[in-house]
Amino acid sequence: MHRVILHIDMDYFFAAVEERENPELRGKAVVVCMLSGRSELSGSVSTCNYIAREFGIRSGMPCSRAKKLNPEAVFLPVRKPFYTSVSDRIMGILRSYADPGENGDSFEQISVDEAFLEITDRTGGDFNLAFELGMKIKGEIKEKEKLTCSIGIGPNKLIAKMASSAKKPDGVTVVSPQDLDNFLWPLNVSKLWGIGDVTARKLQEMGVITIKDLANHDVIELISTFGRSRGTWLKHAAAGIDDTLLKERDGSEQIGRIATLPEDTLDKELIFPLLDKLAGDVIEKLDSRELSFRVVTLTAINSNFKMYTKSRTLSHQVSSKGALLGVTREILGEFLSENRTKLRRVGVRVGGLQKRKGQKSLFDY
Ligand code: TTP
Ligand code: MG
Ligand code: MG
């Protein structure tokens, strides 16, 4: 049985969330900017909607340049924590469509708007069923989050990832093992996932223009130019071969939230409400993934922008907000007794994450 892997990427994600929040933006060019705060439009474009792309606006370009390309466009400041909360909910939906994971990890989030799902068991290796599952996922995200995404389905991660960008926005592209060469080979080598500008340029200098050229190229020459592991990888990738498994973020993963206080302060009573909110957000994320934690870290940034962190490792896994808040307040107390500069921002982070097992521990109460 062939593996079936699904890759999903949200369409113009940050700008799409802004459009959803403000229907007046519909039909307009929308540009989300990472503003440096120095002057009105100093900073770079985070992303923009497809209308803005028609004017040549792209991620990474200076906002001032985007403004020249389309002076009528609406420019909005990036709201990262908000998009992250939307992303968390989407990832929760996606996770529920992945295989049960008895044969290893079956879900892998690779960026704020992208994830891989192993759906081999769920579809029995049937690519038609996989297409239907893809449509169902799109439907649920559309209904619950009012957002569109693009999906790629293939026999491995490499092909699924490349397929999801084949029809954007709002597309589903299925590349079954039989379609592999037709899909892959006409593409320019620069489109192969994992090839950077430098490798693409070198290949072009060697006369390798399409992925088919690469697939037919002498592997010895590839190895002598790029080294053994990179050379063989190029040869395999061009043939659509990729055996890499999905990898759920490992135990080193941490979940955290950080925010700015209403005013710079050393007063516990002013800091507690924000800690309460941050702890609530962290627990909400843990709940959605049924995770418990064992390490709590408090981050504090003072009015001179100096950052401090303090961690505590507990003797048990816990998962309640009460437990998290208790430990966080304790760490804050220690911190305040040692520091005199007012705090500007505080953050709450947890680590040592594990799947919850049964009931809460005594510690949670
Ligand atoms: P992408 O998935 O690369 O782009 P996108 O979702 O905006 O558009 P597309 O429809 O082509 O997928 O990135 C996801 C988000 O990550 C994007 O909405 C904003 C952010 N981002 C940046 O902040 N800077 C960048 O340079 C890029 C590429 C993305
Ligand atoms: Mg995207
Ligand atoms: Mg993306």
PDB file of C-alpha atoms in Angstrom, residues 168-334:
ATOM      1  CA  LYS A 168      -3.584  28.517  -5.123  1.00  0.00           C
ATOM      2  CA  PRO A 169      -5.805  29.915  -3.678  1.00  0.00           C
ATOM      3  CA  ASP A 170      -8.506  27.447  -2.636  1.00  0.00           C
ATOM      4  CA  GLY A 171      -7.238  24.433  -4.606  1.00  0.00           C
ATOM      5  CA  VAL A 172      -6.842  20.703  -4.045  1.00  0.00           C
ATOM      6  CA  THR A 173      -4.168  18.945  -6.085  1.00  0.00           C
ATOM      7  CA  VAL A 174      -3.797  15.177  -5.991  1.00  0.00           C
ATOM      8  CA  VAL A 175      -0.610  13.640  -7.342  1.00  0.00           C
ATOM      9  CA  SER A 176      -0.907   9.861  -7.255  1.00  0.00           C
ATOM     10  CA  PRO A 177       2.167   7.675  -7.850  1.00  0.00           C
ATOM     11  CA  GLN A 178       1.094   7.285 -11.506  1.00  0.00           C
ATOM     12  CA  ASP A 179       0.911  11.085 -11.999  1.00  0.00           C
ATOM     13  CA  LEU A 180       4.265  11.733 -10.375  1.00  0.00           C
ATOM     14  CA  ASP A 181       6.486  12.253 -13.427  1.00  0.00           C
ATOM     15  CA  ASN A 182       3.891  14.314 -15.281  1.00  0.00           C
ATOM     16  CA  PHE A 183       3.552  16.592 -12.296  1.00  0.00           C
ATOM     17  CA  LEU A 184       7.182  16.912 -11.318  1.00  0.00           C
ATOM     18  CA  TRP A 185       9.285  16.758 -14.431  1.00  0.00           C
ATOM     19  CA  PRO A 186       8.157  19.850 -16.382  1.00  0.00           C
ATOM     20  CA  LEU A 187       8.812  22.096 -13.374  1.00  0.00           C
ATOM     21  CA  ASN A 188      11.892  24.283 -13.106  1.00  0.00           C
ATOM     22  CA  VAL A 189      14.473  22.833 -10.673  1.00  0.00           C
ATOM     23  CA  SER A 190      14.090  25.912  -8.470  1.00  0.00           C
ATOM     24  CA  LYS A 191      10.573  24.634  -7.660  1.00  0.00           C
ATOM     25  CA  LEU A 192      11.880  21.458  -6.018  1.00  0.00           C
ATOM     26  CA  TRP A 193      11.138  21.780  -2.299  1.00  0.00           C
ATOM     27  CA  GLY A 194      14.422  22.042  -0.429  1.00  0.00           C
ATOM     28  CA  ILE A 195      16.424  23.644  -3.235  1.00  0.00           C
ATOM     29  CA  GLY A 196      17.658  27.124  -2.442  1.00  0.00           C
ATOM     30  CA  ASP A 197      18.726  29.903  -4.784  1.00  0.00           C
ATOM     31  CA  VAL A 198      22.389  28.886  -4.662  1.00  0.00           C
ATOM     32  CA  THR A 199      21.777  25.240  -5.611  1.00  0.00           C
ATOM     33  CA  ALA A 200      19.285  26.250  -8.302  1.00  0.00           C
ATOM     34  CA  ARG A 201      21.823  28.625  -9.847  1.00  0.00           C
ATOM     35  CA  LYS A 202      24.601  26.019  -9.750  1.00  0.00           C
ATOM     36  CA  LEU A 203      22.333  23.459 -11.404  1.00  0.00           C
ATOM     37  CA  GLN A 204      21.346  25.932 -14.087  1.00  0.00           C
ATOM     38  CA  GLU A 205      25.039  26.545 -14.791  1.00  0.00           C
ATOM     39  CA  MET A 206      25.395  22.777 -15.253  1.00  0.00           C
ATOM     40  CA  GLY A 207      22.597  22.883 -17.842  1.00  0.00           C
ATOM     41  CA  VAL A 208      20.001  21.389 -15.473  1.00  0.00           C
ATOM     42  CA  ILE A 209      16.869  23.452 -16.053  1.00  0.00           C
ATOM     43  CA  THR A 210      13.870  21.220 -15.359  1.00  0.00           C
ATOM     44  CA  ILE A 211      13.351  18.572 -12.700  1.00  0.00           C
ATOM     45  CA  LYS A 212      13.384  16.025 -15.539  1.00  0.00           C
ATOM     46  CA  ASP A 213      16.909  17.228 -16.443  1.00  0.00           C
ATOM     47  CA  LEU A 214      17.887  16.663 -12.829  1.00  0.00           C
ATOM     48  CA  ALA A 215      16.326  13.191 -12.712  1.00  0.00           C
ATOM     49  CA  ASN A 216      18.319  12.209 -15.808  1.00  0.00           C
ATOM     50  CA  HIS A 217      21.577  13.803 -14.662  1.00  0.00           C
ATOM     51  CA  ASP A 218      24.629  11.723 -13.818  1.00  0.00           C
ATOM     52  CA  VAL A 219      24.514  11.068 -10.084  1.00  0.00           C
ATOM     53  CA  ILE A 220      28.321  10.921  -9.856  1.00  0.00           C
ATOM     54  CA  GLU A 221      28.552  14.463 -11.172  1.00  0.00           C
ATOM     55  CA  LEU A 222      25.867  15.618  -8.732  1.00  0.00           C
ATOM     56  CA  ILE A 223      27.802  14.020  -5.875  1.00  0.00           C
ATOM     57  CA  SER A 224      31.103  15.550  -6.945  1.00  0.00           C
ATOM     58  CA  THR A 225      29.501  19.002  -7.096  1.00  0.00           C
ATOM     59  CA  PHE A 226      27.215  18.889  -4.054  1.00  0.00           C
ATOM     60  CA  GLY A 227      28.694  16.178  -1.829  1.00  0.00           C
ATOM     61  CA  ARG A 228      27.419  12.650  -1.237  1.00  0.00           C
ATOM     62  CA  SER A 229      24.323  13.272   0.851  1.00  0.00           C
ATOM     63  CA  ARG A 230      23.114  16.374  -0.994  1.00  0.00           C
ATOM     64  CA  GLY A 231      23.942  14.855  -4.385  1.00  0.00           C
ATOM     65  CA  THR A 232      21.968  11.658  -3.746  1.00  0.00           C
ATOM     66  CA  TRP A 233      19.140  13.660  -2.225  1.00  0.00           C
ATOM     67  CA  LEU A 234      18.869  15.756  -5.418  1.00  0.00           C
ATOM     68  CA  LYS A 235      18.747  12.627  -7.563  1.00  0.00           C
ATOM     69  CA  HIS A 236      16.067  11.017  -5.393  1.00  0.00           C
ATOM     70  CA  ALA A 237      13.983  14.156  -5.008  1.00  0.00           C
ATOM     71  CA  ALA A 238      13.905  14.688  -8.781  1.00  0.00           C
ATOM     72  CA  ALA A 239      12.445  11.193  -9.086  1.00  0.00           C
ATOM     73  CA  GLY A 240       9.821  12.108  -6.464  1.00  0.00           C
ATOM     74  CA  ILE A 241      11.353   9.789  -3.865  1.00  0.00           C
ATOM     75  CA  ASP A 242      11.142  10.870  -0.242  1.00  0.00           C
ATOM     76  CA  ASP A 243      10.976   8.445   2.684  1.00  0.00           C
ATOM     77  CA  THR A 244      10.988  10.992   5.494  1.00  0.00           C
ATOM     78  CA  LEU A 245       8.406  10.409   8.181  1.00  0.00           C
ATOM     79  CA  LEU A 246       6.213  12.980   9.845  1.00  0.00           C
ATOM     80  CA  LYS A 247       7.613  14.298  13.044  1.00  0.00           C
ATOM     81  CA  GLU A 248       5.409  15.701  15.740  1.00  0.00           C
ATOM     82  CA  ARG A 249       7.332  18.453  17.463  1.00  0.00           C
ATOM     83  CA  ASP A 250       9.319  16.646  20.127  1.00  0.00           C
ATOM     84  CA  GLY A 251       9.459  17.042  23.894  1.00  0.00           C
ATOM     85  CA  SER A 252      11.565  20.161  23.559  1.00  0.00           C
ATOM     86  CA  GLU A 253       8.474  21.992  22.327  1.00  0.00           C
ATOM     87  CA  GLN A 254       7.275  24.839  24.511  1.00  0.00           C
ATOM     88  CA  ILE A 255       4.036  26.720  24.500  1.00  0.00           C
ATOM     89  CA  GLY A 256       3.993  30.293  25.646  1.00  0.00           C
ATOM     90  CA  ARG A 257       2.343  33.674  25.506  1.00  0.00           C
ATOM     91  CA  ILE A 258       3.819  37.097  26.124  1.00  0.00           C
ATOM     92  CA  ALA A 259       2.150  40.508  26.354  1.00  0.00           C
ATOM     93  CA  THR A 260       2.790  44.123  27.301  1.00  0.00           C
ATOM     94  CA  LEU A 261       1.549  45.502  30.629  1.00  0.00           C
ATOM     95  CA  PRO A 262      -0.841  48.483  30.516  1.00  0.00           C
ATOM     96  CA  GLU A 263       1.973  50.510  32.128  1.00  0.00           C
ATOM     97  CA  ASP A 264       5.544  49.828  33.297  1.00  0.00           C
ATOM     98  CA  THR A 265       5.250  48.644  36.892  1.00  0.00           C
ATOM     99  CA  LEU A 266       6.621  46.609  39.803  1.00  0.00           C
ATOM    100  CA  ASP A 267       3.198  46.294  41.414  1.00  0.00           C
ATOM    101  CA  LYS A 268       2.047  42.666  41.739  1.00  0.00           C
ATOM    102  CA  GLU A 269      -1.598  43.688  41.715  1.00  0.00           C
ATOM    103  CA  LEU A 270      -1.154  45.247  38.280  1.00  0.00           C
ATOM    104  CA  ILE A 271       0.798  42.286  36.909  1.00  0.00           C
ATOM    105  CA  PHE A 272      -1.477  39.483  38.175  1.00  0.00           C
ATOM    106  CA  PRO A 273      -4.412  40.175  35.814  1.00  0.00           C
ATOM    107  CA  LEU A 274      -2.115  39.891  32.800  1.00  0.00           C
ATOM    108  CA  LEU A 275      -0.536  36.683  34.153  1.00  0.00           C
ATOM    109  CA  ASP A 276      -4.051  35.353  34.588  1.00  0.00           C
ATOM    110  CA  LYS A 277      -4.873  36.083  30.963  1.00  0.00           C
ATOM    111  CA  LEU A 278      -1.596  34.614  29.656  1.00  0.00           C
ATOM    112  CA  ALA A 279      -1.967  31.460  31.777  1.00  0.00           C
ATOM    113  CA  GLY A 280      -5.546  31.091  30.471  1.00  0.00           C
ATOM    114  CA  ASP A 281      -4.337  31.321  26.855  1.00  0.00           C
ATOM    115  CA  VAL A 282      -1.581  28.760  27.453  1.00  0.00           C
ATOM    116  CA  ILE A 283      -4.003  26.320  29.112  1.00  0.00           C
ATOM    117  CA  GLU A 284      -6.488  26.740  26.265  1.00  0.00           C
ATOM    118  CA  LYS A 285      -3.805  25.668  23.820  1.00  0.00           C
ATOM    119  CA  LEU A 286      -2.777  22.721  26.015  1.00  0.00           C
ATOM    120  CA  ASP A 287      -6.438  21.675  26.368  1.00  0.00           C
ATOM    121  CA  SER A 288      -6.943  21.640  22.615  1.00  0.00           C
ATOM    122  CA  ARG A 289      -4.072  19.178  22.280  1.00  0.00           C
ATOM    123  CA  GLU A 290      -4.664  17.315  25.549  1.00  0.00           C
ATOM    124  CA  LEU A 291      -1.182  18.084  26.825  1.00  0.00           C
ATOM    125  CA  SER A 292       0.179  18.375  30.337  1.00  0.00           C
ATOM    126  CA  PHE A 293       3.356  20.224  31.360  1.00  0.00           C
ATOM    127  CA  ARG A 294       6.096  19.995  33.926  1.00  0.00           C
ATOM    128  CA  VAL A 295       8.237  23.078  33.407  1.00  0.00           C
ATOM    129  CA  VAL A 296       7.013  26.630  33.925  1.00  0.00           C
ATOM    130  CA  THR A 297       9.011  29.646  32.762  1.00  0.00           C
ATOM    131  CA  LEU A 298       8.295  33.271  33.491  1.00  0.00           C
ATOM    132  CA  THR A 299       9.783  35.871  31.169  1.00  0.00           C
ATOM    133  CA  ALA A 300      10.065  39.503  32.167  1.00  0.00           C
ATOM    134  CA  ILE A 301      11.244  42.381  30.018  1.00  0.00           C
ATOM    135  CA  ASN A 302      11.941  45.577  31.900  1.00  0.00           C
ATOM    136  CA  SER A 303      11.593  49.184  30.791  1.00  0.00           C
ATOM    137  CA  ASN A 304      15.209  49.104  29.580  1.00  0.00           C
ATOM    138  CA  PHE A 305      14.248  46.169  27.331  1.00  0.00           C
ATOM    139  CA  LYS A 306      16.453  43.796  29.287  1.00  0.00           C
ATOM    140  CA  MET A 307      15.015  40.292  29.369  1.00  0.00           C
ATOM    141  CA  TYR A 308      15.019  37.867  32.322  1.00  0.00           C
ATOM    142  CA  THR A 309      13.724  34.319  32.513  1.00  0.00           C
ATOM    143  CA  LYS A 310      13.154  32.100  35.515  1.00  0.00           C
ATOM    144  CA  SER A 311      12.012  28.477  35.338  1.00  0.00           C
ATOM    145  CA  ARG A 312      10.659  25.933  37.747  1.00  0.00           C
ATOM    146  CA  THR A 313      10.471  22.192  37.171  1.00  0.00           C
ATOM    147  CA  LEU A 314       7.631  20.483  39.015  1.00  0.00           C
ATOM    148  CA  SER A 315       7.703  16.987  40.453  1.00  0.00           C
ATOM    149  CA  HIS A 316       4.628  15.908  38.412  1.00  0.00           C
ATOM    150  CA  GLN A 317       2.967  16.562  35.079  1.00  0.00           C
ATOM    151  CA  VAL A 318       0.099  19.013  35.626  1.00  0.00           C
ATOM    152  CA  SER A 319      -2.488  20.571  33.341  1.00  0.00           C
ATOM    153  CA  SER A 320      -4.763  23.006  35.219  1.00  0.00           C
ATOM    154  CA  LYS A 321      -4.808  26.758  35.015  1.00  0.00           C
ATOM    155  CA  GLY A 322      -4.785  26.970  38.816  1.00  0.00           C
ATOM    156  CA  ALA A 323      -1.519  25.059  39.024  1.00  0.00           C
ATOM    157  CA  LEU A 324       0.073  27.131  36.277  1.00  0.00           C
ATOM    158  CA  LEU A 325      -1.034  30.410  37.804  1.00  0.00           C
ATOM    159  CA  GLY A 326       0.150  29.369  41.282  1.00  0.00           C
ATOM    160  CA  VAL A 327       3.669  28.600  40.074  1.00  0.00           C
ATOM    161  CA  THR A 328       3.830  31.683  37.850  1.00  0.00           C
ATOM    162  CA  ARG A 329       2.848  33.980  40.723  1.00  0.00           C
ATOM    163  CA  GLU A 330       5.438  32.372  42.941  1.00  0.00           C
ATOM    164  CA  ILE A 331       8.197  32.920  40.386  1.00  0.00           C
ATOM    165  CA  LEU A 332       7.033  36.504  39.888  1.00  0.00           C
ATOM    166  CA  GLY A 333       7.223  37.086  43.635  1.00  0.00           C
ATOM    167  CA  GLU A 334      10.848  35.900  43.715  1.00  0.00           C
TER     168      GLU A 334
END
